[in-house]
Amino acid sequence: MTSTSSTNSTSPFNRKAQHDAKRIAILSEAARLFNSKGSRATTLQDVARELGLTKTSLYYYVRTKEELIFQCYEVTMQRQHAIMDALDKASLSPLERAGDFFKSQFEGWLSAQTKDDVHIAAPLEIASLKPQHRKAIETEYIAMFKRLRGYLREAVESGEARGIETTSATRAIIGATDWVFHWLHQLNRDEVLDAADAAWDIILHGLSAKDDEYISRPLVMSSDGDRPAQGFDREEQHRQKQEAFYKAGTWFFNRKGFNGASLDEIAEHLNVSKGAFYYHIRNKEDLLFACYQRSIAMVQRIDSQAMRADGTGLEKLDETARRVFHAQNSDTGPLIRYNTITALPKARRKEILLATEDADSRFDTLIAEGKLDGSIRDVNSLLARRLMAGAINASMDISLWRAISDLDSAAIEYFDVFYNGLLPRKSARENNS
């Protein structure tokens, strides 16, 4: 007679296997809801209802929503490292490993939609986790980052890739894939794998249609700093106070997430009384919404400036991206990171996403212009735009990832992978042959 301890893992009498299967189902459903609704709008009751469980049954596996978010992110990081472990064992070149890891982000999303695999939570709200949980996820995220950067460094050292700034390129590539879960649903499922190949082709070969490396032209940044309101101009004083609130709010939301940011802490940071602060800001949701509106308005001004500029489509695209990069990393900004978008209620989230889509669509215009003037090769404009928008969102606090001596040089190095690609340019190969 077979003992319980030796019962096959697929047997309905194997309690550990059954427990693990139920836990996986819970984390998968939670990940799906977090990705679509956001963690703030998702309750434990929602997860239980979708799985046909009672809330009491769910408590057997997880006690709080924060614990559930942490476990979902743990699974995400474990999945990323497992993919890399398999790639490291395969007979692949460094760039092939980097490419397969990049495309696995598309493949994982598709497998979850077809129910061939579990849903994996996008780790958007790491900043709002408890300190010990945040540190654990950040440690695994940084380890993943270093592994991908290692692939690129190996490729550069072997001559398989151009001489790129690998930290910037890695950050840009990861940022480009962070949001695939948000926009891949716009494609037919049978188009997703082709989109993954096309997106990696952009990373490999770049957008530039020329044989030589694209060289960014000088960028003149104007100073738009606010001057103190003069005399009794109360309307301007009010505007400047609101601007200070929104800048501080953006800073705190970006670093602490929606749940971690405190209105009292923001008021203290600005050295204003709580009464004065709450006179202008009713609640945290209103502040977050205003921070998104401010960031979109800033990007729209940058886009309009690019539309009026001279130059090729690629030059305008480059300058637009660099100006947004400056806004993200200078006293002008910061811009809000979209990691907090799911904290907004559905109606407000939809409004912000529509406005963002309208602003991002300017990239389509510049890419189309570049195709016509011969500066940009024939690529999928939607993919190019999505990749760059993701990278721009991830460009905040670049100084935390690498030393910065000149902000515009850092911006040029950051976006270089999108214009010149990873592979040596044709002219360089010919000169070396």
GROMACS .gro file of C-alpha atoms in nm:
model
  433
    1MET     CA    1   0.000   0.000   0.000
    2THR     CA    2   0.139   0.343  -0.095
    3SER     CA    3   0.203   0.579   0.197
    4THR     CA    4   0.080   0.938   0.199
    5SER     CA    5   0.437   1.070   0.188
    6SER     CA    6   0.504   0.892  -0.141
    7THR     CA    7   0.173   0.978  -0.306
    8ASN     CA    8   0.222   1.100  -0.663
    9SER     CA    9   0.224   1.481  -0.689
   10THR     CA   10  -0.074   1.470  -0.926
   11SER     CA   11  -0.286   1.260  -0.690
   12PRO     CA   12  -0.589   1.430  -0.534
   13PHE     CA   13  -0.472   1.280  -0.204
   14ASN     CA   14  -0.140   1.470  -0.208
   15ARG     CA   15  -0.221   1.757   0.028
   16LYS     CA   16   0.094   1.958  -0.040
   17ALA     CA   17   0.039   1.945  -0.416
   18GLN     CA   18  -0.322   2.051  -0.372
   19HIS     CA   19  -0.222   2.334  -0.140
   20ASP     CA   20   0.045   2.455  -0.384
   21ALA     CA   21  -0.198   2.439  -0.677
   22LYS     CA   22  -0.455   2.648  -0.490
   23ARG     CA   23  -0.191   2.903  -0.389
   24ILE     CA   24  -0.075   2.933  -0.750
   25ALA     CA   25  -0.436   2.987  -0.863
   26ILE     CA   26  -0.483   3.260  -0.603
   27LEU     CA   27  -0.164   3.442  -0.700
   28SER     CA   28  -0.245   3.415  -1.070
   29GLU     CA   29  -0.593   3.559  -1.026
   30ALA     CA   30  -0.462   3.833  -0.796
   31ALA     CA   31  -0.196   3.921  -1.055
   32ARG     CA   32  -0.461   3.946  -1.326
   33LEU     CA   33  -0.672   4.178  -1.114
   34PHE     CA   34  -0.376   4.390  -1.001
   35ASN     CA   35  -0.266   4.436  -1.363
   36SER     CA   36  -0.613   4.531  -1.485
   37LYS     CA   37  -0.768   4.713  -1.186
   38GLY     CA   38  -0.471   4.804  -0.974
   39SER     CA   39  -0.402   4.692  -0.619
   40ARG     CA   40  -0.590   4.981  -0.460
   41ALA     CA   41  -0.914   4.894  -0.640
   42THR     CA   42  -0.872   4.519  -0.585
   43THR     CA   43  -0.989   4.367  -0.257
   44LEU     CA   44  -0.930   4.024  -0.110
   45GLN     CA   45  -1.303   3.971  -0.154
   46ASP     CA   46  -1.261   4.035  -0.529
   47VAL     CA   47  -0.994   3.766  -0.552
   48ALA     CA   48  -1.201   3.519  -0.350
   49ARG     CA   49  -1.513   3.586  -0.559
   50GLU     CA   50  -1.332   3.528  -0.890
   51LEU     CA   51  -1.206   3.193  -0.763
   52GLY     CA   52  -1.534   3.086  -0.605
   53LEU     CA   53  -1.382   3.093  -0.257
   54THR     CA   54  -1.505   3.236   0.068
   55LYS     CA   55  -1.298   3.513   0.222
   56THR     CA   56  -1.228   3.279   0.514
   57SER     CA   57  -1.083   3.019   0.277
   58LEU     CA   58  -0.861   3.285   0.116
   59TYR     CA   59  -0.729   3.386   0.460
   60TYR     CA   60  -0.585   3.037   0.492
   61TYR     CA   61  -0.336   3.129   0.217
   62VAL     CA   62  -0.288   3.502   0.268
   63ARG     CA   63  -0.388   3.732   0.554
   64THR     CA   64  -0.361   4.082   0.405
   65LYS     CA   65  -0.362   4.247   0.065
   66GLU     CA   66  -0.010   4.378   0.121
   67GLU     CA   67   0.108   4.022   0.178
   68LEU     CA   68  -0.073   3.915  -0.139
   69ILE     CA   69   0.094   4.189  -0.345
   70PHE     CA   70   0.432   4.089  -0.206
   71GLN     CA   71   0.379   3.722  -0.289
   72CYS     CA   72   0.270   3.813  -0.643
   73TYR     CA   73   0.585   4.019  -0.692
   74GLU     CA   74   0.793   3.736  -0.549
   75VAL     CA   75   0.650   3.503  -0.814
   76THR     CA   76   0.725   3.762  -1.083
   77MET     CA   77   1.090   3.789  -0.985
   78GLN     CA   78   1.124   3.412  -0.948
   79ARG     CA   79   0.981   3.373  -1.299
   80GLN     CA   80   1.226   3.627  -1.444
   81HIS     CA   81   1.525   3.456  -1.285
   82ALA     CA   82   1.403   3.112  -1.392
   83ILE     CA   83   1.388   3.234  -1.752
   84MET     CA   84   1.744   3.364  -1.724
   85ASP     CA   85   1.861   3.041  -1.559
   86ALA     CA   86   1.732   2.846  -1.860
   87LEU     CA   87   1.893   3.091  -2.103
   88ASP     CA   88   2.226   3.063  -1.924
   89LYS     CA   89   2.221   2.686  -1.972
   90ALA     CA   90   2.141   2.709  -2.344
   91SER     CA   91   2.402   2.737  -2.619
   92LEU     CA   92   2.323   3.097  -2.703
   93SER     CA   93   2.527   3.409  -2.767
   94PRO     CA   94   2.491   3.700  -2.522
   95LEU     CA   95   2.262   3.894  -2.757
   96GLU     CA   96   2.052   3.585  -2.823
   97ARG     CA   97   2.003   3.548  -2.448
   98ALA     CA   98   1.909   3.915  -2.416
   99GLY     CA   99   1.667   3.883  -2.708
  100ASP     CA  100   1.501   3.570  -2.577
  101PHE     CA  101   1.458   3.731  -2.235
  102PHE     CA  102   1.307   4.043  -2.398
  103LYS     CA  103   1.064   3.840  -2.607
  104SER     CA  104   0.969   3.620  -2.310
  105GLN     CA  105   0.783   3.920  -2.166
  106PHE     CA  106   0.549   3.913  -2.466
  107GLU     CA  107   0.525   3.534  -2.464
  108GLY     CA  108   0.439   3.524  -2.093
  109TRP     CA  109   0.153   3.768  -2.141
  110LEU     CA  110   0.017   3.565  -2.432
  111SER     CA  111   0.040   3.236  -2.241
  112ALA     CA  112  -0.163   3.384  -1.956
  113GLN     CA  113  -0.434   3.507  -2.196
  114THR     CA  114  -0.464   3.165  -2.358
  115LYS     CA  115  -0.462   3.002  -2.009
  116ASP     CA  116  -0.153   2.800  -2.095
  117ASP     CA  117   0.024   2.963  -1.802
  118VAL     CA  118  -0.045   3.176  -1.496
  119HIS     CA  119  -0.079   3.554  -1.485
  120ILE     CA  120   0.229   3.738  -1.359
  121ALA     CA  121   0.192   4.071  -1.177
  122ALA     CA  122   0.376   4.370  -1.319
  123PRO     CA  123   0.583   4.496  -1.020
  124LEU     CA  124   0.452   4.852  -1.042
  125GLU     CA  125   0.399   4.930  -0.676
  126ILE     CA  126   0.719   4.811  -0.513
  127ALA     CA  127   0.755   5.152  -0.347
  128SER     CA  128   0.434   5.103  -0.147
  129LEU     CA  129   0.541   4.773   0.012
  130LYS     CA  130   0.649   4.742   0.374
  131PRO     CA  131   1.025   4.808   0.415
  132GLN     CA  132   1.127   4.442   0.450
  133HIS     CA  133   0.912   4.336   0.156
  134ARG     CA  134   1.027   4.628  -0.055
  135LYS     CA  135   1.392   4.550   0.012
  136ALA     CA  136   1.344   4.184  -0.082
  137ILE     CA  137   1.177   4.264  -0.416
  138GLU     CA  138   1.421   4.546  -0.497
  139THR     CA  139   1.712   4.309  -0.433
  140GLU     CA  140   1.573   4.056  -0.680
  141TYR     CA  141   1.490   4.330  -0.933
  142ILE     CA  142   1.845   4.468  -0.919
  143ALA     CA  143   1.984   4.116  -0.957
  144MET     CA  144   1.769   4.069  -1.270
  145PHE     CA  145   1.889   4.405  -1.402
  146LYS     CA  146   2.253   4.309  -1.351
  147ARG     CA  147   2.204   3.976  -1.529
  148LEU     CA  148   2.057   4.144  -1.837
  149ARG     CA  149   2.329   4.408  -1.829
  150GLY     CA  150   2.580   4.124  -1.809
  151TYR     CA  151   2.447   3.986  -2.138
  152LEU     CA  152   2.496   4.325  -2.303
  153ARG     CA  153   2.845   4.369  -2.159
  154GLU     CA  154   2.947   4.027  -2.284
  155ALA     CA  155   2.811   4.116  -2.628
  156VAL     CA  156   3.008   4.442  -2.635
  157GLU     CA  157   3.328   4.274  -2.520
  158SER     CA  158   3.297   4.003  -2.786
  159GLY     CA  159   3.218   4.253  -3.063
  160GLU     CA  160   2.869   4.113  -3.110
  161ALA     CA  161   2.726   4.452  -3.002
  162ARG     CA  162   2.831   4.812  -3.050
  163GLY     CA  163   3.016   5.001  -2.781
  164ILE     CA  164   2.711   5.119  -2.585
  165GLU     CA  165   2.663   5.250  -2.232
  166THR     CA  166   2.527   4.921  -2.101
  167THR     CA  167   2.363   5.048  -1.781
  168SER     CA  168   2.157   5.303  -1.972
  169ALA     CA  169   2.072   5.053  -2.246
  170THR     CA  170   1.961   4.794  -1.991
  171ARG     CA  171   1.741   5.043  -1.808
  172ALA     CA  172   1.585   5.154  -2.138
  173ILE     CA  173   1.520   4.797  -2.254
  174ILE     CA  174   1.360   4.691  -1.925
  175GLY     CA  175   1.153   5.009  -1.921
  176ALA     CA  176   1.039   4.937  -2.276
  177THR     CA  177   0.891   4.602  -2.168
  178ASP     CA  178   0.749   4.708  -1.829
  179TRP     CA  179   0.415   4.803  -1.981
  180VAL     CA  180   0.354   4.532  -2.243
  181PHE     CA  181   0.070   4.399  -2.025
  182HIS     CA  182  -0.102   4.737  -2.068
  183TRP     CA  183  -0.107   4.759  -2.448
  184LEU     CA  184  -0.065   4.410  -2.596
  185HIS     CA  185  -0.441   4.358  -2.572
  186GLN     CA  186  -0.468   4.605  -2.862
  187LEU     CA  187  -0.321   4.335  -3.088
  188ASN     CA  188  -0.484   4.015  -3.204
  189ARG     CA  189  -0.341   3.721  -3.014
  190ASP     CA  190  -0.196   3.571  -3.330
  191GLU     CA  191   0.001   3.895  -3.379
  192VAL     CA  192   0.174   3.900  -3.039
  193LEU     CA  193   0.471   3.675  -3.120
  194ASP     CA  194   0.536   3.860  -3.445
  195ALA     CA  195   0.519   4.185  -3.246
  196ALA     CA  196   0.782   4.049  -3.006
  197ASP     CA  197   1.014   3.974  -3.299
  198ALA     CA  198   0.949   4.316  -3.455
  199ALA     CA  199   1.009   4.494  -3.124
  200TRP     CA  200   1.340   4.313  -3.073
  201ASP     CA  201   1.435   4.400  -3.430
  202ILE     CA  202   1.399   4.768  -3.336
  203ILE     CA  203   1.627   4.712  -3.036
  204LEU     CA  204   1.881   4.526  -3.251
  205HIS     CA  205   1.889   4.755  -3.554
  206GLY     CA  206   1.755   5.085  -3.424
  207LEU     CA  207   1.523   5.330  -3.595
  208SER     CA  208   1.784   5.513  -3.798
  209ALA     CA  209   1.776   5.432  -4.169
  210LYS     CA  210   2.136   5.547  -4.224
  211ASP     CA  211   2.443   5.323  -4.233
  212ASP     CA  212   2.639   5.558  -4.009
  213GLU     CA  213   2.557   5.597  -3.641
  214TYR     CA  214   2.297   5.864  -3.576
  215ILE     CA  215   2.457   6.152  -3.384
  216SER     CA  216   2.229   6.371  -3.174
  217ARG     CA  217   2.248   6.741  -3.249
  218PRO     CA  218   2.301   6.998  -2.969
  219LEU     CA  219   1.997   7.072  -2.759
  220VAL     CA  220   1.930   7.418  -2.618
  221MET     CA  221   1.730   7.399  -2.297
  222SER     CA  222   1.543   7.713  -2.199
  223SER     CA  223   1.497   7.805  -1.835
  224ASP     CA  224   1.130   7.794  -1.748
  225GLY     CA  225   1.175   7.842  -1.377
  226ASP     CA  226   0.903   8.033  -1.198
  227ARG     CA  227   0.978   8.382  -1.078
  228PRO     CA  228   0.813   8.508  -0.759
  229ALA     CA  229   0.471   8.656  -0.820
  230GLN     CA  230   0.487   9.036  -0.819
  231GLY     CA  231   0.289   9.261  -0.587
  232PHE     CA  232  -0.073   9.163  -0.535
  233ASP     CA  233  -0.104   8.914  -0.821
  234ARG     CA  234  -0.298   8.664  -0.612
  235GLU     CA  235  -0.393   8.450  -0.909
  236GLU     CA  236  -0.027   8.395  -0.996
  237GLN     CA  237   0.058   8.331  -0.633
  238HIS     CA  238  -0.216   8.071  -0.617
  239ARG     CA  239  -0.088   7.905  -0.937
  240GLN     CA  240   0.267   7.889  -0.803
  241LYS     CA  241   0.150   7.737  -0.477
  242GLN     CA  242  -0.042   7.469  -0.665
  243GLU     CA  243   0.262   7.402  -0.884
  244ALA     CA  244   0.471   7.351  -0.569
  245PHE     CA  245   0.210   7.111  -0.431
  246TYR     CA  246   0.200   6.911  -0.754
  247LYS     CA  247   0.579   6.891  -0.787
  248ALA     CA  248   0.615   6.773  -0.428
  249GLY     CA  249   0.325   6.531  -0.468
  250THR     CA  250   0.479   6.384  -0.782
  251TRP     CA  251   0.809   6.338  -0.602
  252PHE     CA  252   0.647   6.151  -0.311
  253PHE     CA  253   0.417   5.940  -0.530
  254ASN     CA  254   0.709   5.837  -0.750
  255ARG     CA  255   0.919   5.726  -0.456
  256LYS     CA  256   0.664   5.591  -0.210
  257GLY     CA  257   0.371   5.488  -0.427
  258PHE     CA  258   0.013   5.598  -0.366
  259ASN     CA  259  -0.031   5.409  -0.041
  260GLY     CA  260   0.307   5.513   0.097
  261ALA     CA  261   0.271   5.885   0.023
  262SER     CA  262   0.121   6.096   0.302
  263LEU     CA  263  -0.043   6.436   0.255
  264ASP     CA  264   0.079   6.540   0.599
  265GLU     CA  265   0.434   6.445   0.501
  266ILE     CA  266   0.407   6.645   0.178
  267ALA     CA  267   0.280   6.948   0.371
  268GLU     CA  268   0.571   6.917   0.615
  269HIS     CA  269   0.816   6.885   0.324
  270LEU     CA  270   0.682   7.214   0.180
  271ASN     CA  271   0.692   7.376   0.526
  272VAL     CA  272   0.328   7.478   0.509
  273SER     CA  273   0.057   7.424   0.766
  274LYS     CA  274  -0.185   7.137   0.716
  275GLY     CA  275  -0.468   7.388   0.702
  276ALA     CA  276  -0.303   7.581   0.419
  277PHE     CA  277  -0.226   7.259   0.235
  278TYR     CA  278  -0.578   7.117   0.263
  279TYR     CA  279  -0.719   7.450   0.147
  280HIS     CA  280  -0.569   7.374  -0.195
  281ILE     CA  281  -0.574   6.991  -0.192
  282ARG     CA  282  -0.888   6.809  -0.077
  283ASN     CA  283  -0.751   6.455  -0.066
  284LYS     CA  284  -0.472   6.229  -0.191
  285GLU     CA  285  -0.663   6.105  -0.494
  286ASP     CA  286  -0.722   6.462  -0.613
  287LEU     CA  287  -0.353   6.538  -0.573
  288LEU     CA  288  -0.250   6.231  -0.771
  289PHE     CA  289  -0.495   6.320  -1.048
  290ALA     CA  290  -0.358   6.676  -1.060
  291CYS     CA  291  -0.002   6.541  -1.075
  292TYR     CA  292  -0.093   6.339  -1.384
  293GLN     CA  293  -0.260   6.641  -1.543
  294ARG     CA  294   0.049   6.853  -1.478
  295SER     CA  295   0.283   6.592  -1.630
  296ILE     CA  296   0.067   6.551  -1.941
  297ALA     CA  297   0.057   6.929  -1.988
  298MET     CA  298   0.437   6.942  -1.967
  299VAL     CA  299   0.475   6.666  -2.226
  300GLN     CA  300   0.223   6.836  -2.455
  301ARG     CA  301   0.429   7.158  -2.442
  302ILE     CA  302   0.742   6.962  -2.530
  303ASP     CA  303   0.562   6.786  -2.816
  304SER     CA  304   0.436   7.117  -2.955
  305GLN     CA  305   0.786   7.258  -2.945
  306ALA     CA  306   0.916   6.957  -3.140
  307MET     CA  307   0.645   6.992  -3.403
  308ARG     CA  308   0.758   7.350  -3.472
  309ALA     CA  309   1.129   7.264  -3.488
  310ASP     CA  310   1.336   7.215  -3.802
  311GLY     CA  311   1.506   6.887  -3.884
  312THR     CA  312   1.428   6.530  -3.980
  313GLY     CA  313   1.164   6.318  -3.815
  314LEU     CA  314   1.435   6.126  -3.629
  315GLU     CA  315   1.595   6.446  -3.502
  316LYS     CA  316   1.260   6.574  -3.376
  317LEU     CA  317   1.184   6.239  -3.213
  318ASP     CA  318   1.525   6.242  -3.045
  319GLU     CA  319   1.490   6.597  -2.918
  320THR     CA  320   1.140   6.530  -2.785
  321ALA     CA  321   1.258   6.225  -2.590
  322ARG     CA  322   1.559   6.412  -2.452
  323ARG     CA  323   1.348   6.708  -2.340
  324VAL     CA  324   1.113   6.474  -2.155
  325PHE     CA  325   1.420   6.302  -2.005
  326HIS     CA  326   1.536   6.644  -1.881
  327ALA     CA  327   1.194   6.708  -1.730
  328GLN     CA  328   1.211   6.374  -1.553
  329ASN     CA  329   1.555   6.430  -1.406
  330SER     CA  330   1.589   6.807  -1.347
  331ASP     CA  331   1.436   7.075  -1.127
  332THR     CA  332   1.172   7.131  -1.396
  333GLY     CA  333   1.012   6.800  -1.307
  334PRO     CA  334   0.968   6.538  -1.207
  335LEU     CA  335   0.700   6.388  -1.425
  336ILE     CA  336   0.468   6.136  -1.264
  337ARG     CA  337   0.562   5.773  -1.311
  338TYR     CA  338   0.271   5.568  -1.441
  339ASN     CA  339   0.332   5.302  -1.177
  340THR     CA  340   0.061   5.477  -0.972
  341ILE     CA  341  -0.202   5.497  -1.249
  342THR     CA  342  -0.403   5.206  -1.108
  343ALA     CA  343  -0.456   5.401  -0.783
  344LEU     CA  344  -0.697   5.629  -0.968
  345PRO     CA  345  -1.064   5.527  -0.993
  346LYS     CA  346  -1.170   5.391  -1.331
  347ALA     CA  347  -1.322   5.712  -1.472
  348ARG     CA  348  -1.024   5.929  -1.385
  349ARG     CA  349  -0.779   5.661  -1.496
  350LYS     CA  350  -0.953   5.643  -1.834
  351GLU     CA  351  -0.935   6.022  -1.870
  352ILE     CA  352  -0.561   6.025  -1.797
  353LEU     CA  353  -0.487   5.731  -2.025
  354LEU     CA  354  -0.679   5.891  -2.313
  355ALA     CA  355  -0.488   6.217  -2.267
  356THR     CA  356  -0.161   6.024  -2.246
  357GLU     CA  357  -0.247   5.828  -2.560
  358ASP     CA  358  -0.312   6.155  -2.741
  359ALA     CA  359   0.023   6.297  -2.625
  360ASP     CA  360   0.214   5.978  -2.710
  361SER     CA  361   0.053   5.966  -3.055
  362ARG     CA  362   0.269   6.265  -3.148
  363PHE     CA  363   0.550   6.010  -3.170
  364ASP     CA  364   0.356   5.840  -3.450
  365THR     CA  365   0.357   6.169  -3.642
  366LEU     CA  366   0.733   6.213  -3.600
  367ILE     CA  367   0.804   5.851  -3.694
  368ALA     CA  368   0.585   5.885  -4.005
  369GLU     CA  369   0.769   6.207  -4.093
  370GLY     CA  370   1.100   6.027  -4.048
  371LYS     CA  371   0.994   5.747  -4.280
  372LEU     CA  372   0.901   6.001  -4.548
  373ASP     CA  373   1.227   6.197  -4.522
  374GLY     CA  374   1.438   5.881  -4.508
  375SER     CA  375   1.575   5.926  -4.156
  376ILE     CA  376   1.372   5.640  -4.002
  377ARG     CA  377   1.355   5.292  -4.150
  378ASP     CA  378   1.028   5.110  -4.216
  379VAL     CA  379   0.927   4.991  -3.870
  380ASN     CA  380   0.600   4.931  -3.689
  381SER     CA  381   0.522   5.282  -3.558
  382LEU     CA  382   0.299   5.158  -3.276
  383LEU     CA  383   0.571   4.927  -3.143
  384ALA     CA  384   0.837   5.198  -3.168
  385ARG     CA  385   0.616   5.442  -2.983
  386ARG     CA  386   0.524   5.193  -2.710
  387LEU     CA  387   0.886   5.094  -2.653
  388MET     CA  388   1.004   5.453  -2.624
  389ALA     CA  389   0.712   5.557  -2.403
  390GLY     CA  390   0.794   5.274  -2.162
  391ALA     CA  391   1.160   5.373  -2.158
  392ILE     CA  392   1.073   5.738  -2.096
  393ASN     CA  393   0.856   5.639  -1.800
  394ALA     CA  394   1.150   5.441  -1.658
  395SER     CA  395   1.405   5.719  -1.713
  396MET     CA  396   1.334   5.899  -1.385
  397ASP     CA  397   1.619   5.902  -1.132
  398ILE     CA  398   1.873   5.774  -1.383
  399SER     CA  399   2.138   5.894  -1.138
  400LEU     CA  400   2.039   5.609  -0.904
  401TRP     CA  401   2.157   5.363  -1.171
  402ARG     CA  402   2.472   5.533  -1.302
  403ALA     CA  403   2.695   5.835  -1.244
  404ILE     CA  404   2.577   6.148  -1.427
  405SER     CA  405   2.814   6.433  -1.514
  406ASP     CA  406   2.600   6.592  -1.786
  407LEU     CA  407   2.226   6.537  -1.808
  408ASP     CA  408   2.195   6.570  -2.186
  409SER     CA  409   2.485   6.331  -2.247
  410ALA     CA  410   2.305   6.084  -2.022
  411ALA     CA  411   1.985   6.133  -2.223
  412ILE     CA  412   2.170   6.072  -2.551
  413GLU     CA  413   2.324   5.752  -2.414
  414TYR     CA  414   1.988   5.639  -2.274
  415PHE     CA  415   1.797   5.665  -2.603
  416ASP     CA  416   2.089   5.562  -2.826
  417VAL     CA  417   1.973   5.199  -2.832
  418PHE     CA  418   1.645   5.303  -2.998
  419TYR     CA  419   1.814   5.499  -3.275
  420ASN     CA  420   2.130   5.300  -3.345
  421GLY     CA  421   2.039   4.959  -3.206
  422LEU     CA  422   2.264   4.706  -3.038
  423LEU     CA  423   2.431   4.565  -3.348
  424PRO     CA  424   2.733   4.734  -3.506
  425ARG     CA  425   2.620   4.975  -3.779
  426LYS     CA  426   2.685   4.872  -4.137
  427SER     CA  427   2.950   5.140  -4.196
  428ALA     CA  428   3.142   5.030  -3.887
  429ARG     CA  429   3.136   4.667  -4.001
  430GLU     CA  430   3.266   4.768  -4.344
  431ASN     CA  431   3.548   4.976  -4.194
  432ASN     CA  432   3.655   4.682  -3.979
  433SER     CA  433   3.649   4.428  -4.262
   0.00000   0.00000   0.00000
